[in-house]
Amino acid sequence: MATVSILIPAYKPQYLVRAIISAQHQTFTDIEILVGDDTPDGNLEGIVKGVSDARLHYFHHGFQKGTRNILALWERAKGKYIKFLFDDDILLPTSVETLVAGLRANPDSLLAFHERVFVDADDKVTSAPPRLLADGQIARIERGFLVQNMVGGMNNFIGEPSNVMLDRERFDPARLFEYRSQRLDYLGDVATYLNASEQAPIVAVGGYFSAFRRHAEQASNQFSPHISAGLYEWELIARSEAAAGHLSGAALEVVKRQLAQLYTHWAVPLPEIARFAANLDELVESNPLELLDSVQFQADLAHARKALTTRIAARRKAASASPAQKFCAVCETPVEGWIPHPEANSSRDFMQQMGAVGSTLENHLCPHCNCNDRERHLWLYLDRAQILKGIAQKRILHIAPEAGIERRVRALAPLEYVAGDLSPQKPDHRAINVERIDYPDGYFDLIVCNHVLEHVDRPDTALAEFTRCLAPGGHLVAQTPYSPLLKHTFELNVFPSKPFATRYFGQGDHVRLFGSDLLSRIRAAGLNGDLYPHTTVLGDIDPNAWGCNEREPFFLFAKGPAPAFLN
């Protein structure tokens, strides 16, 4: 019987072999490796059985639910210790050896963990959390410390289950991902750590011995249907610990401030979060011992869980729906239909005669996140062209950032993200005039300027600035309305009136309608690329189903050779 069972609950194929190989090459060799294939049709069997190792065992579960997959693997495990490894993470060679030593040196403890780094799709280290301990140093962490610093600080410093080892013989698997008899949809790992620490201190081992992968393919999960649970479950746990007498006073003030920031950010795309935000004063004004039993909080919790269940069901339905099913690429939510622009039925005879390409007013706003068709099209283009690949090493300038796109890009943790606007309205946005960008030459790897150039006084100057600020090989995305029928850009020597701009430029604050000379103007600035048609980049995308304008091309340019992946 093996000493350690490494459990790999698997659903995604992209990095599974790397995970398995990292388990195979542990310096502690008395292991078994159990892979649970949670795909409905056993799609991972060939990948697993392609790896030759007598210690490797494949099981097809097909639950399509991660917690059930983990519990099924736990039941099959024979080792004294359980080591988790998720299907896109990596263990460094001494991970298992280090954790076994930590638990053997502290036989009363049920759980040990080490630290981890973050890596990209190519296994390159992109960042690392602040060190908890020096290499090789071991510390025992009491439950009170976890409550004050993990729950009170809303900071899961232990990290993901891939960093953790549990004593299988002494830990009840019924307490995995469960908190005080309450089911959790997102913070199950935090619950497990709190549960394990109730019996004995948990063991922390200093050193980065695993890698948590962040990669472009995860972009579709950054707005997963479970994300709201990752917000309100912090409040649920904090209220529970307060009711048990473990959090009060200043600690609850900190929780309130941090929740207020999170809830403000997510209240629009996730309406159920707004209800929690409205009740936050209760955390500091009510008796801490009564916080969990609050009638208002329990009602908000029931409402949020119902919304979560509905969202998950809708996502699953959309995944199996016909191509006609409408789906928002920005918030990744199925929709019944798009909200038309108020001027969708107004007279736009000049723009129509000019064949102007811009927004589609009929399929304008998403009813869930309020993003417009231009934003949805932009995100689809960025995703398909793999512009965000290797984002952890990229500096990005995003001019007049759209809220939904900004949230998605920030969630991918770029090396640097600068949100710039002429008159910024948010504290984390910078004042930037695109005609005079206050950054050094070659600073940015990607500049996104979506439907901005039609507002700029001197677009050629702005394009020259973009070229100057781009690093060699960097990319510019510069969507803007234009007319392929106009030989030259149409603009005035004076600032146009709003009625004139609306009729001839498409919107009251536009100062021009670009013509077919736009391409030569961008290339004259020193950039190479093209206006790539929708059918070239997204030929398999039904524009009506995804709410975008198939006539709008992808304005993609590079400081260097033209983007090869679209040629």
Coordinates of C-alpha atoms in Angstrom, one line a residue:
M1 CA 0.0 0.0 0.0
A2 CA 1.4 3.4 -1.0
T3 CA 2.1 6.0 1.6
V4 CA 0.7 8.9 -0.4
S5 CA -2.2 9.0 -2.8
I6 CA -1.9 11.8 -5.3
L7 CA -5.5 12.7 -6.5
I8 CA -5.9 14.4 -9.8
P9 CA -9.5 15.4 -10.4
A10 CA -9.5 16.1 -14.2
Y11 CA -11.8 17.7 -16.6
K12 CA -9.6 19.8 -19.0
P13 CA -7.1 18.1 -21.3
Q14 CA -4.7 20.9 -22.1
Y15 CA -2.2 20.5 -19.2
L16 CA -3.1 17.2 -17.8
V17 CA 0.0 15.4 -19.0
R18 CA 2.2 18.0 -17.4
A19 CA 0.4 17.5 -14.1
I20 CA 0.8 13.7 -14.3
I21 CA 4.5 14.0 -15.1
S22 CA 5.1 16.3 -12.2
A23 CA 3.4 13.7 -10.0
Q24 CA 5.6 10.9 -11.5
H25 CA 8.8 12.7 -10.8
Q26 CA 8.4 13.2 -7.1
T27 CA 11.5 12.5 -5.0
F28 CA 9.2 10.6 -2.6
T29 CA 8.4 7.6 -4.7
D30 CA 6.0 5.6 -2.5
I31 CA 3.0 7.0 -4.2
E32 CA -0.1 6.1 -6.2
I33 CA -1.5 8.5 -8.8
L34 CA -5.3 8.4 -9.2
V35 CA -6.8 10.4 -12.1
G36 CA -10.6 10.9 -12.1
D37 CA -11.9 11.8 -15.5
D38 CA -15.0 14.0 -15.0
T39 CA -15.8 14.5 -18.7
P40 CA -19.2 12.9 -19.6
D41 CA -17.7 10.7 -22.3
G42 CA -14.4 9.7 -20.8
N43 CA -12.5 12.0 -23.2
L44 CA -9.3 12.0 -21.1
E45 CA -8.7 8.2 -21.0
G46 CA -6.4 8.2 -24.0
I47 CA -4.3 11.0 -22.5
V48 CA -3.9 9.2 -19.1
K49 CA -3.3 5.8 -20.6
G50 CA -0.6 7.2 -22.9
V51 CA 1.6 7.7 -19.8
S52 CA 3.4 4.5 -18.7
D53 CA 3.6 4.1 -15.0
A54 CA 2.3 1.2 -12.8
R55 CA 1.5 3.7 -10.1
L56 CA -0.9 5.6 -12.3
H57 CA -4.6 4.6 -12.3
Y58 CA -7.5 6.0 -14.4
F59 CA -11.1 6.2 -13.4
H60 CA -14.0 7.6 -15.4
H61 CA -16.5 9.3 -13.2
G62 CA -18.3 11.8 -15.5
F63 CA -20.0 13.7 -12.7
Q64 CA -19.2 17.0 -14.2
K65 CA -18.9 18.4 -10.7
G66 CA -15.4 18.8 -9.2
T67 CA -16.3 18.1 -5.5
R68 CA -18.0 14.8 -6.4
N69 CA -15.0 13.8 -8.5
I70 CA -12.6 14.5 -5.6
L71 CA -14.7 12.5 -3.1
A72 CA -14.9 9.5 -5.5
L73 CA -11.1 9.6 -5.8
W74 CA -10.7 9.8 -2.0
E75 CA -12.8 6.7 -1.6
R76 CA -10.5 4.8 -4.0
A77 CA -7.3 6.0 -2.3
K78 CA -5.2 3.7 -0.2
G79 CA -2.4 5.9 1.1
K80 CA -2.1 7.2 4.6
Y81 CA -1.8 10.7 3.1
I82 CA -3.8 12.5 0.4
K83 CA -2.0 14.9 -1.9
F84 CA -4.2 17.0 -4.2
L85 CA -3.1 18.1 -7.7
F86 CA -5.5 19.8 -10.0
D87 CA -5.3 19.1 -13.7
D88 CA -3.6 22.3 -14.8
D89 CA -1.2 22.7 -11.8
I90 CA 2.3 21.3 -11.3
L91 CA 4.1 19.8 -8.3
L92 CA 7.8 20.6 -7.9
P93 CA 9.8 17.3 -7.4
T94 CA 10.1 17.7 -3.6
S95 CA 6.5 18.7 -2.9
V96 CA 5.3 15.3 -1.5
E97 CA 8.6 14.7 0.4
T98 CA 8.4 18.1 2.0
L99 CA 4.7 17.7 3.2
V100 CA 5.2 14.1 4.4
A101 CA 8.1 15.2 6.5
G102 CA 6.0 18.1 7.9
L103 CA 3.1 15.8 8.9
R104 CA 5.4 13.1 10.4
A105 CA 7.2 15.8 12.5
N106 CA 3.7 16.9 13.7
P107 CA 1.7 13.7 14.1
D108 CA -1.2 15.5 15.8
S109 CA -1.8 17.6 12.7
L110 CA -4.2 16.7 9.9
L111 CA -3.1 19.1 7.2
A112 CA 0.2 20.5 5.9
F113 CA 0.8 23.0 3.1
H114 CA 3.6 24.6 1.3
E115 CA 3.7 27.8 -0.8
R116 CA 3.3 28.1 -4.6
V117 CA 4.2 30.3 -7.5
F118 CA 2.1 31.3 -10.5
V119 CA 3.0 30.1 -14.0
D120 CA 1.6 30.8 -17.5
A121 CA 0.7 28.4 -20.3
D122 CA 4.3 27.8 -21.0
D123 CA 5.3 26.9 -17.4
K124 CA 7.1 30.2 -17.0
V125 CA 6.9 31.7 -13.5
T126 CA 4.9 35.0 -13.7
S127 CA 4.6 35.9 -10.0
A128 CA 4.8 34.6 -6.5
P129 CA 2.9 35.7 -3.4
P130 CA 4.9 37.2 -0.5
R131 CA 6.9 34.6 1.4
L132 CA 5.3 33.2 4.5
L133 CA 8.3 31.4 5.8
A134 CA 12.0 30.9 4.9
D135 CA 12.8 27.8 2.9
G136 CA 12.6 24.7 5.0
Q137 CA 11.1 26.5 8.0
I138 CA 8.1 24.8 9.6
A139 CA 5.4 26.6 11.6
R140 CA 2.2 25.4 13.3
I141 CA -0.8 27.6 12.6
E142 CA -3.6 27.7 15.2
R143 CA -7.2 28.1 14.1
G144 CA -7.4 31.5 15.7
F145 CA -4.7 32.7 13.4
L146 CA -6.6 31.4 10.4
V147 CA -9.7 33.1 11.5
Q148 CA -8.1 36.5 12.1
N149 CA -5.9 36.5 9.1
M150 CA -7.6 34.3 6.5
V151 CA -11.2 35.0 7.2
G152 CA -10.8 38.5 8.8
G153 CA -8.4 39.5 6.0
M154 CA -10.4 37.6 3.3
N155 CA -7.1 36.2 2.2
N156 CA -6.6 32.6 1.4
F157 CA -2.9 32.6 2.0
I158 CA -2.7 28.7 2.0
G159 CA -3.9 28.8 -1.6
E160 CA -5.3 26.1 -3.8
P161 CA -5.7 22.4 -2.8
S162 CA -2.7 21.6 -5.0
N163 CA -0.5 23.0 -2.2
V164 CA -2.1 20.8 0.5
M165 CA -1.7 17.3 2.0
L166 CA -4.2 15.7 4.4
D167 CA -4.0 12.7 6.7
R168 CA -6.5 10.4 5.1
E169 CA -6.8 8.1 8.1
R170 CA -7.8 10.9 10.5
F171 CA -9.6 13.4 8.3
D172 CA -13.3 12.8 7.7
P173 CA -13.9 13.3 3.9
A174 CA -17.4 14.5 4.7
R175 CA -15.7 17.7 6.0
L176 CA -14.1 18.4 2.7
F177 CA -15.4 21.7 1.2
E178 CA -18.2 21.8 3.9
Y179 CA -18.5 24.5 6.5
R180 CA -20.5 24.1 9.7
S181 CA -23.0 21.8 7.9
Q182 CA -23.4 24.4 5.1
R183 CA -22.7 23.7 1.5
L184 CA -20.2 26.0 -0.2
D185 CA -20.0 26.5 -3.9
Y186 CA -16.7 28.4 -4.2
L187 CA -14.7 28.6 -0.9
G188 CA -14.7 24.9 -0.1
D189 CA -10.9 25.0 0.2
V190 CA -11.1 27.6 2.9
A191 CA -13.7 25.5 4.7
T192 CA -11.4 22.5 4.6
Y193 CA -8.5 24.4 6.1
L194 CA -10.7 25.7 8.9
N195 CA -12.1 22.3 9.6
A196 CA -8.7 20.6 9.7
S197 CA -7.4 23.2 12.2
E198 CA -10.2 22.5 14.7
Q199 CA -8.5 19.2 15.7
A200 CA -4.9 20.4 15.7
P201 CA -2.8 23.2 14.3
I202 CA -2.0 22.9 10.6
V203 CA 1.6 22.7 9.4
A204 CA 3.1 25.4 7.2
V205 CA 6.3 24.5 5.3
G206 CA 8.3 27.4 3.8
G207 CA 9.2 27.2 0.2
Y208 CA 7.6 27.3 -3.3
F209 CA 6.9 23.6 -4.1
S210 CA 4.0 23.8 -6.5
A211 CA 2.8 26.0 -9.3
F212 CA -0.7 27.3 -9.9
R213 CA -1.3 27.9 -13.6
R214 CA -2.8 31.1 -15.0
H215 CA -3.4 30.9 -18.7
A216 CA -5.3 32.5 -21.5
E217 CA -7.6 29.5 -21.8
Q218 CA -8.9 30.4 -18.3
A219 CA -10.4 33.6 -19.6
S220 CA -13.8 32.0 -20.0
N221 CA -13.8 31.0 -16.3
Q222 CA -12.9 34.4 -14.9
F223 CA -16.6 35.2 -15.0
S224 CA -17.8 31.7 -14.2
P225 CA -21.3 31.1 -13.0
H226 CA -19.9 30.4 -9.5
I227 CA -18.1 33.8 -9.1
S228 CA -20.8 35.4 -6.9
A229 CA -20.4 32.6 -4.4
G230 CA -16.7 33.5 -4.2
L231 CA -17.8 36.9 -2.8
Y232 CA -20.8 36.3 -0.5
E233 CA -19.3 33.1 1.0
W234 CA -16.5 35.2 2.6
E235 CA -19.3 37.1 4.3
L236 CA -21.1 33.9 5.3
I237 CA -17.9 32.5 6.9
A238 CA -17.1 35.8 8.6
R239 CA -20.6 36.0 10.1
S240 CA -20.3 32.4 11.2
E241 CA -17.0 33.0 12.9
A242 CA -18.4 36.1 14.5
A243 CA -21.4 34.2 15.8
A244 CA -19.0 31.7 17.3
G245 CA -17.2 34.5 19.2
H246 CA -14.1 34.4 17.0
L247 CA -14.4 37.8 15.2
S248 CA -15.6 41.1 16.5
G249 CA -14.8 44.8 16.6
A250 CA -12.0 46.0 14.4
A251 CA -11.8 42.7 12.6
L252 CA -15.4 43.1 11.4
E253 CA -14.6 46.6 10.3
V254 CA -11.9 45.3 8.0
V255 CA -14.2 42.6 6.7
K256 CA -16.9 45.3 6.0
R257 CA -14.4 47.5 4.1
Q258 CA -13.1 44.7 1.9
L259 CA -16.5 43.3 1.1
A260 CA -17.7 46.8 0.2
Q261 CA -14.9 47.1 -2.4
L262 CA -15.7 43.7 -3.8
Y263 CA -19.5 44.1 -3.9
T264 CA -19.2 47.5 -5.5
H265 CA -17.1 46.0 -8.3
W266 CA -19.6 43.2 -9.0
A267 CA -23.0 44.6 -8.1
V268 CA -23.9 45.4 -11.7
P269 CA -23.0 42.2 -13.5
L270 CA -24.2 40.1 -10.5
P271 CA -27.4 41.7 -9.3
E272 CA -27.7 39.4 -6.3
I273 CA -24.5 41.0 -4.9
A274 CA -26.2 44.4 -4.6
R275 CA -28.5 43.1 -1.9
F276 CA -25.5 42.1 0.3
A277 CA -23.9 45.4 -0.3
A278 CA -27.0 47.2 1.0
N279 CA -26.8 45.3 4.3
L280 CA -23.1 45.6 5.1
D281 CA -23.6 48.1 8.0
E282 CA -25.1 45.2 10.0
L283 CA -21.6 43.7 10.3
V284 CA -20.5 46.5 12.6
E285 CA -23.7 47.7 14.1
S286 CA -25.3 44.4 15.2
N287 CA -24.3 42.1 18.0
P288 CA -21.6 39.8 16.4
L289 CA -23.1 36.8 18.0
E290 CA -26.3 37.4 16.1
L291 CA -24.8 38.1 12.7
L292 CA -25.3 34.6 11.2
D293 CA -29.0 34.5 12.2
S294 CA -29.8 37.9 10.6
V295 CA -33.1 37.6 8.9
Q296 CA -32.0 39.9 6.1
F297 CA -28.7 38.1 5.5
Q298 CA -30.3 34.7 5.4
A299 CA -32.9 36.0 2.9
D300 CA -30.1 37.6 0.8
L301 CA -28.2 34.3 1.0
A302 CA -31.2 32.2 -0.2
H303 CA -31.8 34.7 -3.0
A304 CA -28.1 34.6 -4.1
R305 CA -28.0 30.8 -4.1
K306 CA -31.1 30.6 -6.2
A307 CA -29.6 33.1 -8.6
L308 CA -26.4 31.0 -8.7
T309 CA -28.4 27.8 -9.4
T310 CA -30.3 29.5 -12.2
R311 CA -27.1 30.8 -13.7
I312 CA -25.4 27.5 -13.7
A313 CA -28.4 25.8 -15.3
A314 CA -28.5 28.5 -18.0
R315 CA -24.8 28.0 -18.7
R316 CA -25.2 24.3 -19.1
K317 CA -28.2 24.8 -21.3
A318 CA -26.3 27.3 -23.5
A319 CA -23.4 24.8 -23.8
S320 CA -25.7 22.3 -25.4
A321 CA -27.9 24.7 -27.2
S322 CA -28.2 25.2 -31.0
P323 CA -26.1 27.8 -32.7
A324 CA -29.1 30.1 -32.5
Q325 CA -28.8 30.4 -28.7
K326 CA -27.7 33.9 -27.9
F327 CA -24.8 34.3 -25.6
C328 CA -22.8 37.3 -24.2
A329 CA -19.1 36.8 -24.7
V330 CA -18.2 39.5 -22.0
C331 CA -20.2 38.2 -19.0
E332 CA -20.5 34.7 -20.4
T333 CA -24.2 34.6 -19.8
P334 CA -27.0 33.2 -22.1
V335 CA -29.5 35.9 -23.0
E336 CA -33.0 35.8 -24.5
G337 CA -32.2 38.7 -26.7
W338 CA -30.3 41.9 -27.1
I339 CA -31.6 45.3 -26.0
P340 CA -31.8 47.6 -29.1
H341 CA -30.3 51.1 -29.0
P342 CA -32.9 53.9 -28.5
E343 CA -32.1 55.2 -31.9
A344 CA -32.3 51.8 -33.7
N345 CA -35.3 52.9 -35.6
S346 CA -34.3 56.5 -36.3
S347 CA -33.4 57.8 -39.7
R348 CA -29.7 57.2 -40.5
D349 CA -29.9 57.7 -44.2
F350 CA -26.4 59.3 -44.8
M351 CA -24.6 56.6 -42.7
Q352 CA -26.5 53.9 -44.6
Q353 CA -25.7 55.4 -48.0
M354 CA -22.1 55.6 -47.0
G355 CA -22.1 51.9 -45.9
A356 CA -20.7 53.0 -42.6
V357 CA -19.4 50.2 -40.4
G358 CA -19.7 50.6 -36.7
S359 CA -22.2 49.5 -34.1
T360 CA -25.2 47.3 -34.7
L361 CA -28.1 49.2 -33.1
E362 CA -30.5 46.4 -33.2
N363 CA -28.3 44.0 -31.2
H364 CA -26.9 46.6 -28.8
L365 CA -26.8 46.0 -25.1
C366 CA -26.5 42.8 -23.1
P367 CA -29.5 42.6 -20.6
H368 CA -27.2 41.1 -18.0
C369 CA -23.9 43.2 -18.0
N370 CA -24.9 46.1 -20.2
C371 CA -21.9 45.7 -22.5
N372 CA -22.6 46.7 -26.1
D373 CA -22.0 44.9 -29.4
R374 CA -18.7 46.6 -30.0
E375 CA -17.3 45.2 -26.7
R376 CA -18.6 41.7 -27.4
H377 CA -17.0 41.8 -30.8
L378 CA -13.7 43.1 -29.4
W379 CA -13.5 40.3 -26.7
L380 CA -14.2 37.7 -29.3
Y381 CA -11.5 39.1 -31.6
L382 CA -9.0 39.3 -28.8
D383 CA -9.7 35.8 -27.7
R384 CA -9.6 34.2 -31.2
A385 CA -6.4 36.1 -32.2
Q386 CA -4.7 35.0 -29.0
I387 CA -3.6 38.5 -28.3
L388 CA -3.7 37.9 -24.6
K389 CA -1.5 34.8 -24.7
G390 CA 1.4 35.3 -22.3
I391 CA -0.4 38.2 -20.7
A392 CA 1.5 37.8 -17.4
Q393 CA 4.6 39.2 -19.3
K394 CA 2.8 42.0 -21.0
R395 CA 2.2 45.7 -20.3
I396 CA -1.2 46.8 -21.6
L397 CA -2.5 50.3 -22.2
H398 CA -6.3 50.3 -22.5
I399 CA -7.8 53.7 -23.7
A400 CA -11.3 54.5 -22.4
P401 CA -11.6 51.0 -21.1
E402 CA -15.0 49.3 -21.3
A403 CA -16.0 48.0 -17.8
G404 CA -16.6 44.4 -18.9
I405 CA -13.4 44.1 -21.0
E406 CA -11.3 45.8 -18.2
R407 CA -12.6 43.4 -15.7
R408 CA -11.8 40.4 -17.9
V409 CA -8.3 41.6 -18.7
R410 CA -7.4 42.5 -15.1
A411 CA -8.5 39.1 -14.0
L412 CA -5.8 37.6 -16.2
A413 CA -3.2 39.4 -14.1
P414 CA -1.1 41.1 -16.8
L415 CA 2.4 42.4 -15.9
E416 CA 1.0 45.9 -15.9
Y417 CA -2.5 47.3 -16.9
V418 CA -2.9 51.0 -17.5
A419 CA -6.5 52.1 -17.8
G420 CA -6.3 55.6 -19.4
D421 CA -8.9 58.2 -20.2
L422 CA -8.8 61.9 -21.1
S423 CA -11.0 62.7 -18.0
P424 CA -10.8 59.6 -15.7
Q425 CA -13.8 59.0 -13.5
K426 CA -12.3 56.1 -11.4
P427 CA -9.4 56.3 -8.9
D428 CA -7.5 53.5 -10.6
H429 CA -7.7 55.1 -14.1
R430 CA -5.0 57.5 -15.3
A431 CA -5.4 60.7 -17.2
I432 CA -4.0 60.1 -20.6
N433 CA -4.2 62.2 -23.8
V434 CA -3.6 59.9 -26.7
E435 CA -1.9 62.7 -28.6
R436 CA 0.7 63.0 -25.9
I437 CA 1.2 59.8 -24.0
D438 CA 3.3 60.2 -20.9
Y439 CA 5.2 56.9 -21.2
P440 CA 8.6 56.1 -22.6
D441 CA 9.3 54.6 -26.0
G442 CA 8.6 50.9 -26.4
Y443 CA 6.9 50.6 -23.0
F444 CA 3.6 48.7 -23.9
D445 CA 3.2 45.3 -25.5
L446 CA -0.5 45.9 -26.3
I447 CA -2.6 49.0 -26.8
V448 CA -6.3 48.7 -27.1
C449 CA -8.1 51.8 -28.4
N450 CA -11.7 50.7 -29.1
H451 CA -13.9 53.3 -30.8
V452 CA -11.8 56.3 -29.6
L453 CA -10.1 57.7 -32.7
E454 CA -13.4 59.1 -34.0
H455 CA -13.3 61.5 -31.0
V456 CA -9.7 62.6 -31.2
D457 CA -8.7 66.0 -32.6
R458 CA -5.5 64.7 -34.3
P459 CA -5.8 60.9 -34.9
D460 CA -2.5 60.8 -36.9
T461 CA -0.7 62.2 -33.9
A462 CA -2.4 59.6 -31.7
L463 CA -1.3 56.8 -34.1
A464 CA 2.3 58.1 -34.0
E465 CA 2.2 58.1 -30.2
F466 CA 0.9 54.5 -30.2
T467 CA 3.7 53.4 -32.4
R468 CA 6.3 55.2 -30.3
C469 CA 5.0 53.6 -27.1
L470 CA 4.7 50.1 -28.5
A471 CA 7.5 47.6 -27.9
P472 CA 8.9 45.9 -31.0
G473 CA 6.4 43.2 -31.9
G474 CA 3.7 44.9 -29.8
H475 CA 0.2 45.1 -31.1
L476 CA -2.4 47.9 -31.5
V477 CA -6.1 47.2 -31.6
A478 CA -7.8 50.3 -33.0
Q479 CA -11.5 49.7 -33.8
T480 CA -13.3 52.7 -35.1
P481 CA -16.3 53.5 -37.3
Y482 CA -15.5 54.0 -41.0
S483 CA -17.0 54.0 -44.4
P484 CA -15.3 51.8 -47.1
L485 CA -17.2 53.8 -49.7
L486 CA -15.5 57.1 -48.8
K487 CA -12.2 57.6 -50.6
H488 CA -11.1 60.1 -47.9
T489 CA -12.0 60.7 -44.3
F490 CA -14.9 63.1 -43.9
E491 CA -14.2 65.9 -41.3
L492 CA -14.6 69.6 -40.9
N493 CA -12.2 72.5 -40.2
V494 CA -14.4 73.5 -37.3
F495 CA -15.9 71.6 -34.4
P496 CA -19.2 70.1 -35.7
S497 CA -22.5 70.8 -34.1
K498 CA -24.2 67.8 -32.4
P499 CA -27.0 67.5 -35.0
F500 CA -24.4 67.6 -37.8
A501 CA -22.2 65.0 -36.1
T502 CA -25.1 62.8 -35.4
R503 CA -26.3 62.8 -39.0
Y504 CA -22.9 62.7 -40.8
F505 CA -20.6 61.0 -38.3
G506 CA -23.0 58.7 -36.6
Q507 CA -22.9 60.2 -33.1
G508 CA -23.2 63.6 -31.6
D509 CA -19.6 63.6 -30.1
H510 CA -17.8 62.1 -33.1
V511 CA -15.7 64.6 -35.1
R512 CA -15.2 62.6 -38.3
L513 CA -16.2 59.5 -40.3
F514 CA -13.1 57.7 -41.4
G515 CA -12.9 56.7 -45.1
S516 CA -11.0 53.9 -46.8
D517 CA -7.8 55.9 -46.3
L518 CA -7.8 54.9 -42.7
L519 CA -5.7 51.8 -43.4
S520 CA -3.0 53.8 -45.1
R521 CA -3.0 56.3 -42.3
I522 CA -2.3 53.6 -39.7
R523 CA 0.4 52.1 -41.8
A524 CA 1.9 55.5 -42.3
A525 CA 2.4 55.7 -38.6
G526 CA 4.8 52.8 -38.8
L527 CA 2.5 49.8 -38.1
N528 CA 1.8 46.7 -40.1
G529 CA -1.5 44.9 -40.3
D530 CA -4.9 45.1 -41.8
L531 CA -8.7 45.4 -41.3
Y532 CA -9.2 41.6 -41.0
P533 CA -12.8 40.7 -41.9
H534 CA -15.1 39.0 -39.4
T535 CA -15.3 36.0 -41.7
T536 CA -11.5 35.6 -41.6
V537 CA -11.1 35.8 -37.8
L538 CA -14.5 34.5 -36.6
G539 CA -15.9 32.7 -39.5
D540 CA -17.6 30.1 -37.3
I541 CA -19.3 32.7 -35.1
D542 CA -22.9 33.5 -35.7
P543 CA -22.9 37.3 -35.3
N544 CA -26.6 37.4 -34.3
A545 CA -26.2 34.7 -31.7
W546 CA -23.2 36.5 -30.2
G547 CA -24.6 40.0 -30.7
C548 CA -22.0 41.6 -32.9
N549 CA -21.7 43.3 -36.3
E550 CA -20.3 40.9 -38.9
R551 CA -19.4 43.9 -41.1
E552 CA -17.0 45.3 -38.5
P553 CA -13.4 44.0 -39.2
F554 CA -10.7 43.5 -36.7
F555 CA -8.3 46.5 -36.7
L556 CA -5.1 44.7 -35.7
F557 CA -1.6 46.1 -36.3
A558 CA 1.9 45.3 -35.1
K559 CA 5.1 47.2 -34.6
G560 CA 7.0 44.8 -36.8
P561 CA 5.7 42.1 -39.1
A562 CA 2.0 41.9 -39.6
P563 CA 0.2 39.5 -37.3
A564 CA 1.0 36.1 -38.8
F565 CA -1.8 34.2 -37.1
L566 CA -4.4 36.0 -39.2
N567 CA -2.7 35.8 -42.6

